[in-house]
Tab-separated table of C-alpha atoms in Angstrom:
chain	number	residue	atom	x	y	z
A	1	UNK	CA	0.000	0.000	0.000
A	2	UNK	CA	1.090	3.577	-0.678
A	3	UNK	CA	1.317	5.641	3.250
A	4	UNK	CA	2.632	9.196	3.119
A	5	UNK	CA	6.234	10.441	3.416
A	6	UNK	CA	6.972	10.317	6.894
A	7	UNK	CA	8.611	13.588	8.391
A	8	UNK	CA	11.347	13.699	10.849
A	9	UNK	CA	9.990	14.524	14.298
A	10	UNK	CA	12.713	16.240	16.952
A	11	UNK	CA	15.829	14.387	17.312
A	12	UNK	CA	15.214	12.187	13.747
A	13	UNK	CA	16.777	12.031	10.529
A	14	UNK	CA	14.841	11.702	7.353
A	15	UNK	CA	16.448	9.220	5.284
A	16	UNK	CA	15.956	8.694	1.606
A	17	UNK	CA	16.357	4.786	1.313
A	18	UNK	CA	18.777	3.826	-1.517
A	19	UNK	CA	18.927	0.009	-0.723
A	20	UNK	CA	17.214	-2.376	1.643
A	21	UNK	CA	18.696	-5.970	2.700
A	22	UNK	CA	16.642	-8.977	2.757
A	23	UNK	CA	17.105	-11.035	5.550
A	24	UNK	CA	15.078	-14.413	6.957
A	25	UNK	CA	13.990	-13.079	9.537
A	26	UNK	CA	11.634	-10.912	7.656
A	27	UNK	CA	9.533	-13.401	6.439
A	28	UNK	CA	9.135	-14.291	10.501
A	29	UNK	CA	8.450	-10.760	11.234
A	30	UNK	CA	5.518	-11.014	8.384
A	31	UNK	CA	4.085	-13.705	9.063
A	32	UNK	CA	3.482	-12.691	12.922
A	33	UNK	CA	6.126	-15.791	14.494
A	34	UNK	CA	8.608	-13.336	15.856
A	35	UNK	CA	7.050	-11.768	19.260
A	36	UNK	CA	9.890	-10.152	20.815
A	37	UNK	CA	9.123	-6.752	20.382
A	38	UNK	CA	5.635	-4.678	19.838
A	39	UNK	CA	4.847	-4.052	16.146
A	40	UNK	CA	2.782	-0.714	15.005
A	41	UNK	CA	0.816	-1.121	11.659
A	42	UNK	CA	0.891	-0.588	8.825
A	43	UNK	CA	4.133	-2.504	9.478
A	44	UNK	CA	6.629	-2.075	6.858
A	45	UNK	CA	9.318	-4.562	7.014
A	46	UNK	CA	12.869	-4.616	6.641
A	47	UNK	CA	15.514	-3.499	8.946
A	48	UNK	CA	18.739	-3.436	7.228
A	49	UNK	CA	19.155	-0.666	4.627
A	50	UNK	CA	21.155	1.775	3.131
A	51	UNK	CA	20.358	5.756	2.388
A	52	UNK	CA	20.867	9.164	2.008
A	53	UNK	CA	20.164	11.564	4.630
A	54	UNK	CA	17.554	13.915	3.051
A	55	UNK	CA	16.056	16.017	6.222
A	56	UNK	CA	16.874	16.712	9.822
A	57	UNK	CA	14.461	17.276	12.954
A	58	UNK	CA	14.148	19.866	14.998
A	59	UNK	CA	17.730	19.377	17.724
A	60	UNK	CA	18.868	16.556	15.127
A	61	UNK	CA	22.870	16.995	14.538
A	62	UNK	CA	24.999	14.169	14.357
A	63	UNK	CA	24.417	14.053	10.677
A	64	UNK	CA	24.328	16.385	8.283
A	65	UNK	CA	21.717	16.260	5.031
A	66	UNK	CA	23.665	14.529	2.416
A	67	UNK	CA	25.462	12.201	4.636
A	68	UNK	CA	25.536	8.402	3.083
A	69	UNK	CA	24.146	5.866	5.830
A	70	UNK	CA	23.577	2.171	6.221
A	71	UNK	CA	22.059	0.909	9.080
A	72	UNK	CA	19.790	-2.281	11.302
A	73	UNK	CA	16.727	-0.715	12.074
A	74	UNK	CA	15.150	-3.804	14.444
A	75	UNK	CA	13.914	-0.952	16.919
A	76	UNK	CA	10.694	-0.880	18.661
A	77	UNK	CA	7.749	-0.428	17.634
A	78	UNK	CA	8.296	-2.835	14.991
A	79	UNK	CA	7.003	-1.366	11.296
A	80	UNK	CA	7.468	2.159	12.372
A	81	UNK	CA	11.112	2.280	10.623
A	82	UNK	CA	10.976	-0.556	8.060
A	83	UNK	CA	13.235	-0.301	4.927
A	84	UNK	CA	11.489	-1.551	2.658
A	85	UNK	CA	10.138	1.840	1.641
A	86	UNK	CA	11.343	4.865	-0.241
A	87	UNK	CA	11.594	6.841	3.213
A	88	UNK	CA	12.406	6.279	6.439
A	89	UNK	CA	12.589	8.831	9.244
A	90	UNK	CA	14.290	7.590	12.741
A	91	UNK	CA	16.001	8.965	15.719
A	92	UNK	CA	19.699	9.907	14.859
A	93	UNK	CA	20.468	7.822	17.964
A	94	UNK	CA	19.695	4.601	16.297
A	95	UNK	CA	22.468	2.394	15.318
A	96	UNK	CA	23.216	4.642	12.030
A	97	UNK	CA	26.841	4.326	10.573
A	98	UNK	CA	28.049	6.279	7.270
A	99	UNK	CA	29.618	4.481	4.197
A	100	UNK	CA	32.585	3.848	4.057
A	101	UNK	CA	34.497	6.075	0.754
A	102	UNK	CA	34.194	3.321	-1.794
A	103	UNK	CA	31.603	1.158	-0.489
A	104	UNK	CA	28.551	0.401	-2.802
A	105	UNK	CA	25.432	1.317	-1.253
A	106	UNK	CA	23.636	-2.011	-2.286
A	107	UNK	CA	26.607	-3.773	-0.769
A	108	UNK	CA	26.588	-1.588	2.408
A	109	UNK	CA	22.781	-2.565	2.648
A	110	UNK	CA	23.740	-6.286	2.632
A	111	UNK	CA	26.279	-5.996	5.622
A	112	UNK	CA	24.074	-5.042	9.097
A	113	UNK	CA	22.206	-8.133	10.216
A	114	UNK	CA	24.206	-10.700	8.247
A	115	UNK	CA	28.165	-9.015	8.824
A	116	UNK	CA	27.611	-7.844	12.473
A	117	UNK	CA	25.930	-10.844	13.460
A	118	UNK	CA	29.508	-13.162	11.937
A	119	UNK	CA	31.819	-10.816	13.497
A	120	UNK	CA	30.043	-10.238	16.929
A	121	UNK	CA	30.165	-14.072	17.527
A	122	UNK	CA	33.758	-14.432	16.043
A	123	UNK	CA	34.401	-11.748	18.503
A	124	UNK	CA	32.819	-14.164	20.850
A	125	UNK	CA	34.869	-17.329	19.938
A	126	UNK	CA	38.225	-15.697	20.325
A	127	UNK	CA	41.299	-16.479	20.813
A	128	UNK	CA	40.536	-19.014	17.320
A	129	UNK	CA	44.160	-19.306	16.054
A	130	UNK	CA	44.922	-23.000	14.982
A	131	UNK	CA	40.875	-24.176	17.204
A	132	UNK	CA	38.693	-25.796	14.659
A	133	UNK	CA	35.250	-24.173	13.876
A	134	UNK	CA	32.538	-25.814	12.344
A	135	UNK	CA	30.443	-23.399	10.272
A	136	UNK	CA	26.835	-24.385	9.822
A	137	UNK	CA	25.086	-22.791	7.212
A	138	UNK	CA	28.301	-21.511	6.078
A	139	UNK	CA	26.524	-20.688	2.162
A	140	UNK	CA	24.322	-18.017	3.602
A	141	UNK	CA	24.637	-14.185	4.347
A	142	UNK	CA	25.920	-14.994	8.232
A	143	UNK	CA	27.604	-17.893	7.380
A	144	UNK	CA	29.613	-16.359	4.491
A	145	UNK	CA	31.107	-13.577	6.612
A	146	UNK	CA	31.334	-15.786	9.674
A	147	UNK	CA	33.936	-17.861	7.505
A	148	UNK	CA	35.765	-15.008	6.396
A	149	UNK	CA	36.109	-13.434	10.156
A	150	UNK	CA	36.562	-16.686	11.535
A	151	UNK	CA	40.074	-17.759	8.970
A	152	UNK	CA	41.347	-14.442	9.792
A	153	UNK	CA	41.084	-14.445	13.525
A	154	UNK	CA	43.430	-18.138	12.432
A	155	UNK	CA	40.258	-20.826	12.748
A	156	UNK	CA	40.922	-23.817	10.641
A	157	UNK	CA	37.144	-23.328	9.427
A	158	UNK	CA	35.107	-26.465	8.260
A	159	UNK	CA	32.569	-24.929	6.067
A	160	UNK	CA	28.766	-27.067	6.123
A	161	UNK	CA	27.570	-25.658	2.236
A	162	UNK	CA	25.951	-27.381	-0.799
A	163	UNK	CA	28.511	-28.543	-3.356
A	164	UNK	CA	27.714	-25.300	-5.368
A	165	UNK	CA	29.359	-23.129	-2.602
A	166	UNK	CA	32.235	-25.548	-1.807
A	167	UNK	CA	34.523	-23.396	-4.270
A	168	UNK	CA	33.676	-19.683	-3.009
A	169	UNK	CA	33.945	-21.449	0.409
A	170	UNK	CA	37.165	-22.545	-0.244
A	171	UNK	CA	38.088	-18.775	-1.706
A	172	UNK	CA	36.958	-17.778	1.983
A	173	UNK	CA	40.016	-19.614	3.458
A	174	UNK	CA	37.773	-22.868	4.778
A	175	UNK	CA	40.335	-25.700	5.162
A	176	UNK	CA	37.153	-27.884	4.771
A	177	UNK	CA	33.697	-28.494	3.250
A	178	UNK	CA	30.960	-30.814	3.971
A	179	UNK	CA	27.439	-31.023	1.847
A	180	UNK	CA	25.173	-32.547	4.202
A	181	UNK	CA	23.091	-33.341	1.177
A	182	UNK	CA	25.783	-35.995	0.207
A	183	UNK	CA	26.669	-36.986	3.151
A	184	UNK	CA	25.477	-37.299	7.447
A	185	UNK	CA	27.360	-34.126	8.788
A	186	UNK	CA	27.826	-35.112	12.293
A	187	UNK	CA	29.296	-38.533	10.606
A	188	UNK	CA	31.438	-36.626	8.046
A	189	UNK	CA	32.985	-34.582	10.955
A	190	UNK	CA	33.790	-36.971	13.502
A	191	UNK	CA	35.266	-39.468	11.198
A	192	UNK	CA	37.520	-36.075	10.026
A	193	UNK	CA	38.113	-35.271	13.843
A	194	UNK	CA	38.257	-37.668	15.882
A	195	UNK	CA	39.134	-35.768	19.218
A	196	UNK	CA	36.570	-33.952	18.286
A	197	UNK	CA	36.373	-30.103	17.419
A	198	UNK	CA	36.820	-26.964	19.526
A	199	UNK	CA	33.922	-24.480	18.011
A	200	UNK	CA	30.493	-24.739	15.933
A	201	UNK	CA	28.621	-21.601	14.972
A	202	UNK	CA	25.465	-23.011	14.124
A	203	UNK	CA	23.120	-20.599	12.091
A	204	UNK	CA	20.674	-23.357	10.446
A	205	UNK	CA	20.022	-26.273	12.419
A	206	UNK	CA	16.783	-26.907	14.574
A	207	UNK	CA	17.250	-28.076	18.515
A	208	UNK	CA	17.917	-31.981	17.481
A	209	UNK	CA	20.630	-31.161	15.251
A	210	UNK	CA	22.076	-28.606	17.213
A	211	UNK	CA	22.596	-31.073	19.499
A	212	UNK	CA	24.061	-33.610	17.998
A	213	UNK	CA	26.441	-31.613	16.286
A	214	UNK	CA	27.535	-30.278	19.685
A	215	UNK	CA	28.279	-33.422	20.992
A	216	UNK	CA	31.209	-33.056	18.196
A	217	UNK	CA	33.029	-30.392	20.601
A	218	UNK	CA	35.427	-30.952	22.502
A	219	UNK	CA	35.470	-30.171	26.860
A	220	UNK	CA	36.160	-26.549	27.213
A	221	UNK	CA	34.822	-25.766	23.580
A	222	UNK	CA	31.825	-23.685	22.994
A	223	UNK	CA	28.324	-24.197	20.699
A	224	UNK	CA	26.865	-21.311	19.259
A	225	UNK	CA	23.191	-21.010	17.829
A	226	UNK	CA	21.319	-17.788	15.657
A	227	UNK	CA	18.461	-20.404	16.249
A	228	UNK	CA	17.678	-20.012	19.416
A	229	UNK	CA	18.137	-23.747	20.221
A	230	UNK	CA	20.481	-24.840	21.984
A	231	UNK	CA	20.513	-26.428	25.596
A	232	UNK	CA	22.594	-24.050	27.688
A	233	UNK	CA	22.573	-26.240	30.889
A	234	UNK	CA	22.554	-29.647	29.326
A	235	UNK	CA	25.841	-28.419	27.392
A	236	UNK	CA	27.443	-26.491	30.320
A	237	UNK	CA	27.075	-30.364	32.470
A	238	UNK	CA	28.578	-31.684	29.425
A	239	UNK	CA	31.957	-29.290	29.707
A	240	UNK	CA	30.858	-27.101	26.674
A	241	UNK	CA	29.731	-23.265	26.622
A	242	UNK	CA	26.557	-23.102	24.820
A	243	UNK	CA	25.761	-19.404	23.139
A	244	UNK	CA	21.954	-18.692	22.167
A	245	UNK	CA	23.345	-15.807	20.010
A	246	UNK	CA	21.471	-12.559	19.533
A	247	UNK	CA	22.889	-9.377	18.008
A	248	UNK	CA	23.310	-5.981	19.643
A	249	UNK	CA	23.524	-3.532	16.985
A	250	UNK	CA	25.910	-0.317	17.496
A	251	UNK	CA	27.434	1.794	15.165
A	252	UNK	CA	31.002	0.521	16.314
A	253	UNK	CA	30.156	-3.379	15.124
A	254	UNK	CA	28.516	-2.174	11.847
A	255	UNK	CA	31.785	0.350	11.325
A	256	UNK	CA	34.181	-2.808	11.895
A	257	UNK	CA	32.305	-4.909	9.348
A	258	UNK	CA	32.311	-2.149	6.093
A	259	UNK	CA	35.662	-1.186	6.936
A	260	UNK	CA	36.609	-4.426	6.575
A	261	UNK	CA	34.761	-4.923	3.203
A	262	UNK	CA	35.540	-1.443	1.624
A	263	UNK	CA	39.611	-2.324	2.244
A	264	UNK	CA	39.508	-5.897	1.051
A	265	UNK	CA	39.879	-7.764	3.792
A	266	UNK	CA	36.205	-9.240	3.818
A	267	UNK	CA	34.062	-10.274	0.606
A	268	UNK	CA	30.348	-9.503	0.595
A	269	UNK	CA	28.727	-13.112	-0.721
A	270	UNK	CA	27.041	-12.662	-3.703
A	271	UNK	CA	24.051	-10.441	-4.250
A	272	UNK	CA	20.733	-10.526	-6.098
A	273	UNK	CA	19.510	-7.024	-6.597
A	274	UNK	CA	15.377	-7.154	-6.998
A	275	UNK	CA	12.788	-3.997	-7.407
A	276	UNK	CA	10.612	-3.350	-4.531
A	277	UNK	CA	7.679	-4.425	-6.479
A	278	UNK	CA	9.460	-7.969	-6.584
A	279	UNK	CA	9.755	-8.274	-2.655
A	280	UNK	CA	6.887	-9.523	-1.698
A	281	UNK	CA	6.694	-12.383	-4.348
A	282	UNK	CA	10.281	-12.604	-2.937
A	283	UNK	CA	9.453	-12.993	0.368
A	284	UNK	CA	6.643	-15.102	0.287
A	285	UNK	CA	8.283	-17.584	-1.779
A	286	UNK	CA	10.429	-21.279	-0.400
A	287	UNK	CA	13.994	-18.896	-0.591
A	288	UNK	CA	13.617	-15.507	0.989
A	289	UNK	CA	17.064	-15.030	-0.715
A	290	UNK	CA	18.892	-17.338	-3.084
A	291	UNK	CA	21.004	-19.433	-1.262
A	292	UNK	CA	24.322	-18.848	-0.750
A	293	UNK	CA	24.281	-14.745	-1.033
A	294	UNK	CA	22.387	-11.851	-0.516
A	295	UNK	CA	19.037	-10.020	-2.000
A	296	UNK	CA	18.923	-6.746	-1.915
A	297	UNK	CA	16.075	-4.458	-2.656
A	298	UNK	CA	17.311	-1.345	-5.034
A	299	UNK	CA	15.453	2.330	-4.339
């Protein structure tokens, strides 16, 4: 539906979108499963994106009008600050971070949700050099930059993708790829490792498998979820940390990532760019983005 141009109100930036990332968890926030936080309607969805500041409220004045942003707008109420709209208008204290000189704005939409997330629980798993990480999912938005952090922190990174992303994965830095299409994962890994492994981050796999693959790592390892899954007292009787991972967004985690993109040292996965008059075909469809990348929604 068409709602009017929002305006700032005092202390908010108006920001003319550019570029809006698709991420799973919209679909969960549309179809009413994800209950954290109150949602206003008309609810527009999306909460990564990427813009242009195009009007300040009344006191606003950490940015100036002009300024290139990218941002994770998951703030309460839910649907008040959506990107997947031509404008959004939010308070300049939200986690806002300008683009790095260089950076693509469709790529810089891509990074919030999927790039903070990797980093934040790389962050999490250090000291990695030489530990072996399992990477779960390892095809996907998350999953690609989680490999990337992960090999450069020194993780010897196993990397759980479909034989179609084995080669990119490999690109990464992963010493190691397993399709669990092909072959039983947990099998695949523990006839690999033995002694077992010292790290999964898990971004795909329901309680059950969680579980089981968790049982791969080793005393004084740790398990991490995205899911929500995982057993956090079962593990900690079994010697082994387990994470139920959720993101804090700050401008600080979102600067880290898209410097490290915009100088090389991190590859955004791939990236299908869609109208928004695709997204909601897009999002109501079996692959809210084509596996192993990114879509992003061009303004």
């Amino acid at each position: 539906m068409e709602i009017p141009t929002p305006e700032p109100g005092p202390g908010q930036v108006l920001i003319k979108m550019r570029a809006a990332g698709m991420n799973p968890m919209d679909r969960t926030l549309a179809s009413g499963d994800w209950k954290p936080m109150p949602a206003t309607f008309p609810m527009v969805l999306g909460a990564d994106g990427a813009g242009v500041v195009e009007k300040l409220g009344e006191g606003a004045s950490r940015f100036s009008v002009g300024d290139d942003l990218f941002y994770q707008l998951l703030i309460p109420p839910l649907g008040a600050a959506g990107t997947y709209a031509e404008h959004v208008a939010v308070s300049e204290d939200a986690p806002l971070t300008r683009v790095p000189a260089g950076l693509d704005d469709v790529v810089a939409a891509s990074l919030p949700t999927a790039g903070g997330a990797a980093l934040a629980v790389v962050d999490l798993l250090e000291p990695l050099t030489d530990k072996t990480v399992l990477i779960v999912g390892a095809g996907g938005g998350v999953g690609s930059f989680a490999t990337q952090f992960a090999v450069k922190a020194g993780a010897q990174v196993i990397a759980n993708v479909r034989g179609r992303d084995a080669e990119r994965m490999r690109a990464y830095g992963a010493v190691e790829t397993i399709d669990h299409t092909e072959v039983s994962l947990p099998d695949a890994v523990r006839r690999a490792h033995p002694d077992g492994i010292d790290a999964i981050i898990d971004v795909a796999s329901d309680a059950g498998g969680f579980a089981e693959l968790a049982s791969l790592v080793k005393g004084g390892g740790t398990a991490v979820t995205t899911k929500y899954v995982a057993d956090e007292g079962a593990l900690g009787a079994a010697g082994i940390t387990g994470v139920n991972y959720a993101m804090q967004p700050s401008s600080e985690l979102f600067e880290r990532v898209a410097g490290a993109v915009a100088d090389g040292r991190i590859v955004a996965p791939p990236i299908t760019r869609i109208s928004l008059e695709e997204a909601p075909a897009v999002l109501s469809s079996a692959q809210p983005r084509p596996a192993g990348g990114k879509t992003v929604i061009t303004l």
